[in-house]
Amino acid sequence: MKAGGGKLVEDVLEALSLGGHTVSARPTPGPGTAAALAREAIAGGADLVLAFGGDGTINEVAEGVVGARTPFAVLPGGTANVVSCELSLGSGPVAAAERLAHFQPRRISVGRAFSEGGRPRHFLAMAGIGLDAHIVYGMNAERKKRWGKLAYWMGGFSELTRHLEEFEVEIEGRTHRCSFALITKVRNYGGDLRIARRVSILDDRFEVVLFAGNRATRYLKYLTGVAVNRLDGMNGVTVLRARRVNLCCAESERVYMQIDGEYAGRLPGKVEMVPDALTLLTPEEYG
C-alpha cells in the first residue's frame, strides 16, 4: 500500500475483510521500497499481494512479484491510475476491493526496459521514449501532487516551442526515426486518452506507436487524431506489433525514457517482453 491514506485505507481494509480476506497492510515508507515489501510478503507465505496506489507504486510492487506464483492485484489510488482504468476497476479503491473476490487469476507477460547506466525495470503498462518522457523527467513531485493530471498537460503545452530530440527505433531489422515512441501493453494512456487501440495487458506482444517529426506543434495534429480515433494511416504515425524494441540516439542528444509514468533513464536502451512473468487478478470480463 502507498504511504498515508488514513480513512480511505481503513475503508479499503474493511472491504477486503468483509470479502473473507485476512489482510496485513504495509505502507511504503518512500520511493523504491515497495518491491522489497512485496518480496518479504511472498517469502512470508502471503497468498495475495495487493498494491493500493498510483501507477508508480503498482510498478514497484509488481517488480517484487515478477517471477513468483503468488497472485497480484491492484487498487486505484494515484493520479492517472492507468492500470486500474485499463482493467475497468471502477470509480475508486473501495469499490474495486469489494469486487476482488470475483476476479480471475491470469498468468501474463510484462515488459522489461533497459536504459543507459540503469538497472533493468519491469512494467505492466507502458514505456514512453522521447516527448512524454521529457515531460516526466521535468515533473517535480510537488507540482504533480498539487495539480494532478493537469500538471502533465501543463508540461505538454510547455513543450510546444521546443525543438524535439529524434531517435531511432529498430524492430525486426527495420529502423524508424521518431520523436516519441509508445511501447505499450494497455490501451489507456494517462487515464484520459487511447493511443494504442488493439492491445491488452494479457497480450504477449507490445503495440508500438511511433510519432515522427521534431516540431512539437505537429503533435497538435496527432492529438486530434487520437481524439477522433484516426491515428492509423495518419502521415507521420507508424503502428507496429513487437516483442523486442531497440532504441538509440546520437551522442549529442539526451533522449529520456519513462516506465509507467516514472522516469527510467536515457537512451541507448531496449524494451522486451518477459513471458509468464506474474499472476494478475483481473475482472472476468476483461480481455
Short mmCIF file of the C-alpha atoms (twelve columns), coordinates in Angstrom:
data_MODEL
# 
_entry.id   MODEL 
# 
loop_
_atom_site.group_PDB 
_atom_site.id 
_atom_site.type_symbol 
_atom_site.label_atom_id 
_atom_site.label_alt_id 
_atom_site.label_comp_id 
_atom_site.label_asym_id 
_atom_site.label_seq_id 
_atom_site.Cartn_x 
_atom_site.Cartn_y 
_atom_site.Cartn_z 
_atom_site.pdbx_PDB_model_num 
ATOM 1   C CA . MET A 1   0.000   0.000   0.000   1 
ATOM 2   C CA . LYS A 2   1.055   3.568   -0.521  1 
ATOM 3   C CA . ALA A 3   2.011   5.696   2.447   1 
ATOM 4   C CA . GLY A 4   -0.746  7.581   4.218   1 
ATOM 5   C CA . GLY A 5   -4.362  7.349   3.136   1 
ATOM 6   C CA . GLY A 6   -5.999  7.487   6.580   1 
ATOM 7   C CA . LYS A 7   -9.737  6.816   6.459   1 
ATOM 8   C CA . LEU A 8   -9.604  5.647   2.835   1 
ATOM 9   C CA . VAL A 9   -7.090  2.916   3.703   1 
ATOM 10  C CA . GLU A 10  -9.303  1.847   6.607   1 
ATOM 11  C CA . ASP A 11  -12.293 1.615   4.261   1 
ATOM 12  C CA . VAL A 12  -10.311 -0.495  1.793   1 
ATOM 13  C CA . LEU A 13  -9.159  -2.849  4.542   1 
ATOM 14  C CA . GLU A 14  -12.732 -3.204  5.794   1 
ATOM 15  C CA . ALA A 15  -13.980 -4.024  2.284   1 
ATOM 16  C CA . LEU A 16  -11.286 -6.678  1.904   1 
ATOM 17  C CA . SER A 17  -12.062 -8.160  5.310   1 
ATOM 18  C CA . LEU A 18  -15.761 -8.359  4.502   1 
ATOM 19  C CA . GLY A 19  -14.776 -10.377 1.454   1 
ATOM 20  C CA . GLY A 20  -13.321 -13.019 3.742   1 
ATOM 21  C CA . HIS A 21  -9.673  -11.977 3.437   1 
ATOM 22  C CA . THR A 22  -7.205  -11.686 6.307   1 
ATOM 23  C CA . VAL A 23  -5.317  -8.524  5.429   1 
ATOM 24  C CA . SER A 24  -1.978  -7.172  6.595   1 
ATOM 25  C CA . ALA A 25  -1.228  -3.626  5.378   1 
ATOM 26  C CA . ARG A 26  2.348   -2.432  4.832   1 
ATOM 27  C CA . PRO A 27  2.621   1.290   3.962   1 
ATOM 28  C CA . THR A 28  5.549   2.151   1.690   1 
ATOM 29  C CA . PRO A 29  7.968   4.411   3.621   1 
ATOM 30  C CA . GLY A 30  9.186   6.077   0.424   1 
ATOM 31  C CA . PRO A 31  10.066  5.642   -3.266  1 
ATOM 32  C CA . GLY A 32  11.908  2.459   -4.189  1 
ATOM 33  C CA . THR A 33  10.734  0.433   -1.185  1 
ATOM 34  C CA . ALA A 34  7.615   -1.371  -2.404  1 
ATOM 35  C CA . ALA A 35  9.376   -4.161  -4.323  1 
ATOM 36  C CA . ALA A 36  11.238  -5.298  -1.200  1 
ATOM 37  C CA . LEU A 37  7.997   -5.276  0.817   1 
ATOM 38  C CA . ALA A 38  6.331   -7.451  -1.836  1 
ATOM 39  C CA . ARG A 39  9.211   -9.934  -1.760  1 
ATOM 40  C CA . GLU A 40  9.057   -10.082 2.039   1 
ATOM 41  C CA . ALA A 41  5.305   -10.769 1.911   1 
ATOM 42  C CA . ILE A 42  5.787   -13.599 -0.600  1 
ATOM 43  C CA . ALA A 43  8.629   -15.095 1.443   1 
ATOM 44  C CA . GLY A 44  6.371   -14.908 4.497   1 
ATOM 45  C CA . GLY A 45  3.703   -17.033 2.840   1 
ATOM 46  C CA . ALA A 46  1.226   -14.419 1.580   1 
ATOM 47  C CA . ASP A 47  -1.385  -15.876 -0.760  1 
ATOM 48  C CA . LEU A 48  -2.040  -12.494 -2.419  1 
ATOM 49  C CA . VAL A 49  -0.012  -9.312  -2.916  1 
ATOM 50  C CA . LEU A 50  -2.225  -6.239  -3.314  1 
ATOM 51  C CA . ALA A 51  -0.948  -2.825  -4.419  1 
ATOM 52  C CA . PHE A 52  -3.029  0.223   -3.480  1 
ATOM 53  C CA . GLY A 53  -1.634  3.376   -5.025  1 
ATOM 54  C CA . GLY A 54  -0.767  5.108   -8.267  1 
ATOM 55  C CA . ASP A 55  0.929   3.565   -11.276 1 
ATOM 56  C CA . GLY A 56  4.376   4.221   -9.788  1 
ATOM 57  C CA . THR A 57  3.536   2.291   -6.620  1 
ATOM 58  C CA . ILE A 58  1.901   -0.503  -8.622  1 
ATOM 59  C CA . ASN A 59  5.002   -0.689  -10.818 1 
ATOM 60  C CA . GLU A 60  7.261   -1.047  -7.773  1 
ATOM 61  C CA . VAL A 61  5.130   -3.763  -6.196  1 
ATOM 62  C CA . ALA A 62  4.954   -5.646  -9.500  1 
ATOM 63  C CA . GLU A 63  8.768   -5.560  -9.620  1 
ATOM 64  C CA . GLY A 64  8.771   -7.549  -6.404  1 
ATOM 65  C CA . VAL A 65  6.206   -10.054 -7.684  1 
ATOM 66  C CA . VAL A 66  7.784   -10.838 -11.092 1 
ATOM 67  C CA . GLY A 67  8.874   -14.457 -11.233 1 
ATOM 68  C CA . ALA A 68  6.685   -15.562 -8.317  1 
ATOM 69  C CA . ARG A 69  3.470   -17.585 -8.495  1 
ATOM 70  C CA . THR A 70  1.691   -15.548 -5.794  1 
ATOM 71  C CA . PRO A 71  -1.300  -13.683 -7.305  1 
ATOM 72  C CA . PHE A 72  -1.054  -9.912  -7.637  1 
ATOM 73  C CA . ALA A 73  -3.929  -7.387  -7.650  1 
ATOM 74  C CA . VAL A 74  -4.175  -3.598  -7.885  1 
ATOM 75  C CA . LEU A 75  -6.449  -0.910  -6.454  1 
ATOM 76  C CA . PRO A 76  -6.549  2.655   -7.850  1 
ATOM 77  C CA . GLY A 77  -5.060  5.338   -5.613  1 
ATOM 78  C CA . GLY A 78  -2.956  7.714   -7.711  1 
ATOM 79  C CA . THR A 79  -3.070  10.484  -10.311 1 
ATOM 80  C CA . ALA A 80  -3.731  8.735   -13.624 1 
ATOM 81  C CA . ASN A 81  -4.385  5.118   -12.500 1 
ATOM 82  C CA . VAL A 82  -3.620  3.791   -15.974 1 
ATOM 83  C CA . VAL A 83  -3.529  0.107   -15.000 1 
ATOM 84  C CA . SER A 84  -6.738  0.383   -12.965 1 
ATOM 85  C CA . CYS A 85  -8.504  2.214   -15.798 1 
ATOM 86  C CA . GLU A 86  -7.318  -0.416  -18.266 1 
ATOM 87  C CA . LEU A 87  -8.848  -3.156  -16.115 1 
ATOM 88  C CA . SER A 88  -12.069 -1.127  -15.582 1 
ATOM 89  C CA . LEU A 89  -11.805 -1.433  -11.814 1 
ATOM 90  C CA . GLY A 90  -14.407 1.215   -11.147 1 
ATOM 91  C CA . SER A 91  -14.544 4.667   -9.625  1 
ATOM 92  C CA . GLY A 92  -12.451 4.050   -6.542  1 
ATOM 93  C CA . PRO A 93  -10.413 1.624   -4.445  1 
ATOM 94  C CA . VAL A 94  -13.241 0.610   -2.097  1 
ATOM 95  C CA . ALA A 95  -15.492 -0.413  -4.996  1 
ATOM 96  C CA . ALA A 96  -12.616 -2.370  -6.555  1 
ATOM 97  C CA . ALA A 97  -11.827 -4.055  -3.225  1 
ATOM 98  C CA . GLU A 98  -15.451 -5.171  -2.898  1 
ATOM 99  C CA . ARG A 99  -15.190 -6.920  -6.305  1 
ATOM 100 C CA . LEU A 100 -11.834 -8.561  -5.659  1 
ATOM 101 C CA . ALA A 101 -13.242 -11.954 -4.630  1 
ATOM 102 C CA . HIS A 102 -14.765 -12.315 -8.104  1 
ATOM 103 C CA . PHE A 103 -11.567 -11.548 -10.025 1 
ATOM 104 C CA . GLN A 104 -9.850  -14.213 -12.105 1 
ATOM 105 C CA . PRO A 105 -6.111  -15.089 -11.853 1 
ATOM 106 C CA . ARG A 106 -4.336  -14.885 -15.202 1 
ATOM 107 C CA . ARG A 107 -0.695  -15.549 -15.917 1 
ATOM 108 C CA . ILE A 108 0.627   -12.646 -18.012 1 
ATOM 109 C CA . SER A 109 3.736   -11.322 -19.711 1 
ATOM 110 C CA . VAL A 110 5.244   -7.997  -18.633 1 
ATOM 111 C CA . GLY A 111 7.608   -5.522  -20.239 1 
ATOM 112 C CA . ARG A 112 11.247  -5.096  -19.264 1 
ATOM 113 C CA . ALA A 113 13.190  -1.943  -20.102 1 
ATOM 114 C CA . PHE A 114 16.922  -1.270  -20.159 1 
ATOM 115 C CA . SER A 115 18.424  2.221   -20.307 1 
ATOM 116 C CA . GLU A 116 21.949  3.609   -20.266 1 
ATOM 117 C CA . GLY A 117 23.548  3.110   -16.880 1 
ATOM 118 C CA . GLY A 118 20.318  1.862   -15.290 1 
ATOM 119 C CA . ARG A 119 19.135  -1.467  -13.951 1 
ATOM 120 C CA . PRO A 120 16.517  -3.479  -15.873 1 
ATOM 121 C CA . ARG A 121 12.977  -2.456  -14.873 1 
ATOM 122 C CA . HIS A 122 9.728   -4.332  -15.411 1 
ATOM 123 C CA . PHE A 123 6.397   -2.717  -16.226 1 
ATOM 124 C CA . LEU A 124 2.742   -3.669  -16.531 1 
ATOM 125 C CA . ALA A 125 1.538   -0.810  -18.712 1 
ATOM 126 C CA . MET A 126 3.959   1.082   -20.953 1 
ATOM 127 C CA . ALA A 127 7.299   2.570   -21.761 1 
ATOM 128 C CA . GLY A 128 7.420   6.024   -23.332 1 
ATOM 129 C CA . ILE A 129 10.519  7.381   -25.042 1 
ATOM 130 C CA . GLY A 130 11.130  10.929  -26.193 1 
ATOM 131 C CA . LEU A 131 8.486   13.625  -25.798 1 
ATOM 132 C CA . ASP A 132 6.389   12.226  -22.945 1 
ATOM 133 C CA . ALA A 133 9.461   11.034  -21.045 1 
ATOM 134 C CA . HIS A 134 10.910  14.552  -21.302 1 
ATOM 135 C CA . ILE A 135 7.734   15.831  -19.606 1 
ATOM 136 C CA . VAL A 136 8.017   13.177  -16.876 1 
ATOM 137 C CA . TYR A 137 11.723  13.995  -16.404 1 
ATOM 138 C CA . GLY A 138 10.874  17.649  -15.740 1 
ATOM 139 C CA . MET A 139 7.941   16.901  -13.422 1 
ATOM 140 C CA . ASN A 140 8.509   17.539  -9.718  1 
ATOM 141 C CA . ALA A 141 6.547   15.754  -7.003  1 
ATOM 142 C CA . GLU A 142 5.058   18.952  -5.562  1 
ATOM 143 C CA . ARG A 143 3.573   20.070  -8.882  1 
ATOM 144 C CA . LYS A 144 2.196   16.578  -9.508  1 
ATOM 145 C CA . LYS A 145 0.626   16.450  -6.030  1 
ATOM 146 C CA . ARG A 146 -0.887  19.915  -6.362  1 
ATOM 147 C CA . TRP A 147 -2.232  19.752  -9.922  1 
ATOM 148 C CA . GLY A 148 -2.677  16.018  -10.595 1 
ATOM 149 C CA . LYS A 149 -3.246  15.174  -14.279 1 
ATOM 150 C CA . LEU A 150 -3.311  18.876  -15.124 1 
ATOM 151 C CA . ALA A 151 0.402   19.046  -14.294 1 
ATOM 152 C CA . TYR A 152 1.152   16.734  -17.221 1 
ATOM 153 C CA . TRP A 153 -0.998  18.747  -19.621 1 
ATOM 154 C CA . MET A 154 0.777   21.916  -18.487 1 
ATOM 155 C CA . GLY A 155 4.105   20.201  -19.064 1 
ATOM 156 C CA . GLY A 156 2.969   19.093  -22.510 1 
ATOM 157 C CA . PHE A 157 1.927   22.557  -23.648 1 
ATOM 158 C CA . SER A 158 5.242   23.955  -22.405 1 
ATOM 159 C CA . GLU A 159 6.926   21.699  -25.000 1 
ATOM 160 C CA . LEU A 160 5.233   23.410  -27.964 1 
ATOM 161 C CA . THR A 161 8.062   25.892  -28.537 1 
ATOM 162 C CA . ARG A 162 10.860  23.351  -28.143 1 
ATOM 163 C CA . HIS A 163 12.863  21.507  -30.797 1 
ATOM 164 C CA . LEU A 164 12.239  17.810  -30.112 1 
ATOM 165 C CA . GLU A 165 15.034  15.268  -29.950 1 
ATOM 166 C CA . GLU A 166 14.760  12.486  -32.518 1 
ATOM 167 C CA . PHE A 167 15.987  8.917   -32.105 1 
ATOM 168 C CA . GLU A 168 15.974  5.573   -33.885 1 
ATOM 169 C CA . VAL A 169 13.717  2.604   -33.145 1 
ATOM 170 C CA . GLU A 170 14.730  -0.787  -34.526 1 
ATOM 171 C CA . ILE A 171 12.110  -3.544  -34.785 1 
ATOM 172 C CA . GLU A 172 12.761  -6.853  -36.574 1 
ATOM 173 C CA . GLY A 173 15.629  -5.406  -38.597 1 
ATOM 174 C CA . ARG A 174 13.804  -2.258  -39.729 1 
ATOM 175 C CA . THR A 175 14.721  1.190   -38.401 1 
ATOM 176 C CA . HIS A 176 12.248  4.015   -37.815 1 
ATOM 177 C CA . ARG A 177 13.037  7.599   -36.784 1 
ATOM 178 C CA . CYS A 178 10.718  9.454   -34.414 1 
ATOM 179 C CA . SER A 179 10.474  11.916  -31.513 1 
ATOM 180 C CA . PHE A 180 8.008   9.890   -29.412 1 
ATOM 181 C CA . ALA A 181 7.671   6.132   -29.135 1 
ATOM 182 C CA . LEU A 182 4.949   4.482   -27.081 1 
ATOM 183 C CA . ILE A 183 5.631   0.798   -26.343 1 
ATOM 184 C CA . THR A 184 2.537   -0.403  -24.557 1 
ATOM 185 C CA . LYS A 185 0.502   -3.319  -23.226 1 
ATOM 186 C CA . VAL A 186 -2.551  -1.155  -22.497 1 
ATOM 187 C CA . ARG A 187 -4.950  0.998   -24.486 1 
ATOM 188 C CA . ASN A 188 -5.336  3.622   -21.798 1 
ATOM 189 C CA . TYR A 189 -2.844  6.494   -21.783 1 
ATOM 190 C CA . GLY A 190 -2.664  8.970   -18.919 1 
ATOM 191 C CA . GLY A 191 -6.107  7.986   -17.666 1 
ATOM 192 C CA . ASP A 192 -7.889  10.039  -20.349 1 
ATOM 193 C CA . LEU A 193 -6.679  9.050   -23.826 1 
ATOM 194 C CA . ARG A 194 -6.398  5.973   -26.010 1 
ATOM 195 C CA . ILE A 195 -3.381  5.986   -28.283 1 
ATOM 196 C CA . ALA A 196 -2.972  2.237   -28.772 1 
ATOM 197 C CA . ARG A 197 -6.232  0.623   -29.831 1 
ATOM 198 C CA . ARG A 198 -5.594  -3.087  -30.366 1 
ATOM 199 C CA . VAL A 199 -3.671  -4.330  -27.346 1 
ATOM 200 C CA . SER A 200 -4.441  -5.896  -23.985 1 
ATOM 201 C CA . ILE A 201 -2.482  -6.386  -20.789 1 
ATOM 202 C CA . LEU A 202 -2.985  -10.106 -21.489 1 
ATOM 203 C CA . ASP A 203 -1.088  -9.930  -24.815 1 
ATOM 204 C CA . ASP A 204 2.426   -11.276 -25.294 1 
ATOM 205 C CA . ARG A 205 3.364   -8.545  -27.797 1 
ATOM 206 C CA . PHE A 206 3.517   -4.775  -27.440 1 
ATOM 207 C CA . GLU A 207 1.657   -2.324  -29.568 1 
ATOM 208 C CA . VAL A 208 4.288   0.198   -30.673 1 
ATOM 209 C CA . VAL A 209 3.127   3.648   -31.810 1 
ATOM 210 C CA . LEU A 210 5.785   5.921   -33.340 1 
ATOM 211 C CA . PHE A 211 5.367   9.651   -33.939 1 
ATOM 212 C CA . ALA A 212 7.729   11.362  -36.402 1 
ATOM 213 C CA . GLY A 213 8.854   14.981  -36.521 1 
ATOM 214 C CA . ASN A 214 10.997  17.351  -34.470 1 
ATOM 215 C CA . ARG A 215 8.445   20.179  -34.274 1 
ATOM 216 C CA . ALA A 216 6.228   19.974  -31.218 1 
ATOM 217 C CA . THR A 217 3.385   21.817  -32.982 1 
ATOM 218 C CA . ARG A 218 2.972   18.705  -35.148 1 
ATOM 219 C CA . TYR A 219 1.618   16.967  -32.054 1 
ATOM 220 C CA . LEU A 220 -1.485  19.148  -32.159 1 
ATOM 221 C CA . LYS A 221 -2.432  17.206  -35.299 1 
ATOM 222 C CA . TYR A 222 -1.513  13.920  -33.644 1 
ATOM 223 C CA . LEU A 223 -3.610  14.774  -30.583 1 
ATOM 224 C CA . THR A 224 -6.592  15.445  -32.839 1 
ATOM 225 C CA . GLY A 225 -6.036  12.039  -34.438 1 
ATOM 226 C CA . VAL A 226 -6.092  10.403  -31.006 1 
ATOM 227 C CA . ALA A 227 -9.295  12.228  -30.063 1 
ATOM 228 C CA . VAL A 228 -11.196 11.094  -33.166 1 
ATOM 229 C CA . ASN A 229 -9.555  7.639   -33.417 1 
ATOM 230 C CA . ARG A 230 -7.838  8.451   -36.717 1 
ATOM 231 C CA . LEU A 231 -4.173  7.729   -35.929 1 
ATOM 232 C CA . ASP A 232 -3.949  4.685   -38.212 1 
ATOM 233 C CA . GLY A 233 -2.835  5.884   -41.624 1 
ATOM 234 C CA . MET A 234 -2.044  9.422   -40.441 1 
ATOM 235 C CA . ASN A 235 1.085   10.864  -42.024 1 
ATOM 236 C CA . GLY A 236 3.964   10.625  -39.543 1 
ATOM 237 C CA . VAL A 237 2.416   7.857   -37.411 1 
ATOM 238 C CA . THR A 238 3.538   4.214   -37.530 1 
ATOM 239 C CA . VAL A 239 1.762   1.444   -35.599 1 
ATOM 240 C CA . LEU A 240 3.508   -1.913  -35.162 1 
ATOM 241 C CA . ARG A 241 3.488   -5.066  -33.021 1 
ATOM 242 C CA . ALA A 242 6.683   -6.355  -31.422 1 
ATOM 243 C CA . ARG A 243 8.213   -8.402  -28.612 1 
ATOM 244 C CA . ARG A 244 11.543  -6.532  -28.657 1 
ATOM 245 C CA . VAL A 245 12.437  -2.927  -29.492 1 
ATOM 246 C CA . ASN A 246 15.961  -1.459  -29.698 1 
ATOM 247 C CA . LEU A 247 16.445  2.273   -29.128 1 
ATOM 248 C CA . CYS A 248 19.378  4.540   -29.868 1 
ATOM 249 C CA . CYS A 249 20.169  8.224   -30.427 1 
ATOM 250 C CA . ALA A 250 23.036  10.483  -31.410 1 
ATOM 251 C CA . GLU A 251 25.645  11.030  -28.701 1 
ATOM 252 C CA . SER A 252 24.824  14.749  -28.722 1 
ATOM 253 C CA . GLU A 253 21.147  14.128  -27.886 1 
ATOM 254 C CA . ARG A 254 19.602  13.483  -24.471 1 
ATOM 255 C CA . VAL A 255 16.575  11.260  -25.006 1 
ATOM 256 C CA . TYR A 256 14.720  10.069  -21.925 1 
ATOM 257 C CA . MET A 257 12.589  7.013   -21.103 1 
ATOM 258 C CA . GLN A 258 9.641   6.698   -18.714 1 
ATOM 259 C CA . ILE A 259 8.143   3.497   -17.330 1 
ATOM 260 C CA . ASP A 260 4.526   3.529   -16.085 1 
ATOM 261 C CA . GLY A 261 4.755   7.305   -15.611 1 
ATOM 262 C CA . GLU A 262 8.107   7.351   -13.764 1 
ATOM 263 C CA . TYR A 263 11.492  8.465   -15.111 1 
ATOM 264 C CA . ALA A 264 13.582  5.427   -16.104 1 
ATOM 265 C CA . GLY A 265 16.808  6.730   -17.666 1 
ATOM 266 C CA . ARG A 266 18.274  7.718   -21.029 1 
ATOM 267 C CA . LEU A 267 18.975  6.124   -24.393 1 
ATOM 268 C CA . PRO A 268 20.506  3.944   -25.701 1 
ATOM 269 C CA . GLY A 269 18.248  1.198   -24.429 1 
ATOM 270 C CA . LYS A 270 15.869  -1.597  -25.306 1 
ATOM 271 C CA . VAL A 271 12.446  -2.863  -24.331 1 
ATOM 272 C CA . GLU A 272 11.469  -6.518  -24.424 1 
ATOM 273 C CA . MET A 273 8.630   -8.802  -23.418 1 
ATOM 274 C CA . VAL A 274 9.089   -11.189 -20.480 1 
ATOM 275 C CA . PRO A 275 6.714   -14.169 -20.841 1 
ATOM 276 C CA . ASP A 276 4.994   -15.976 -17.954 1 
ATOM 277 C CA . ALA A 277 6.054   -13.216 -15.548 1 
ATOM 278 C CA . LEU A 278 3.316   -12.897 -12.913 1 
ATOM 279 C CA . THR A 279 -0.245  -13.850 -11.984 1 
ATOM 280 C CA . LEU A 280 -2.581  -10.846 -12.206 1 
ATOM 281 C CA . LEU A 281 -6.129  -10.800 -10.809 1 
ATOM 282 C CA . THR A 282 -8.453  -9.235  -13.371 1 
ATOM 283 C CA . PRO A 283 -12.221 -8.853  -13.756 1 
ATOM 284 C CA . GLU A 284 -13.547 -11.934 -15.543 1 
ATOM 285 C CA . GLU A 285 -14.890 -9.835  -18.423 1 
ATOM 286 C CA . TYR A 286 -11.543 -8.123  -19.120 1 
ATOM 287 C CA . GLY A 287 -9.962  -9.080  -22.438 1 
# 
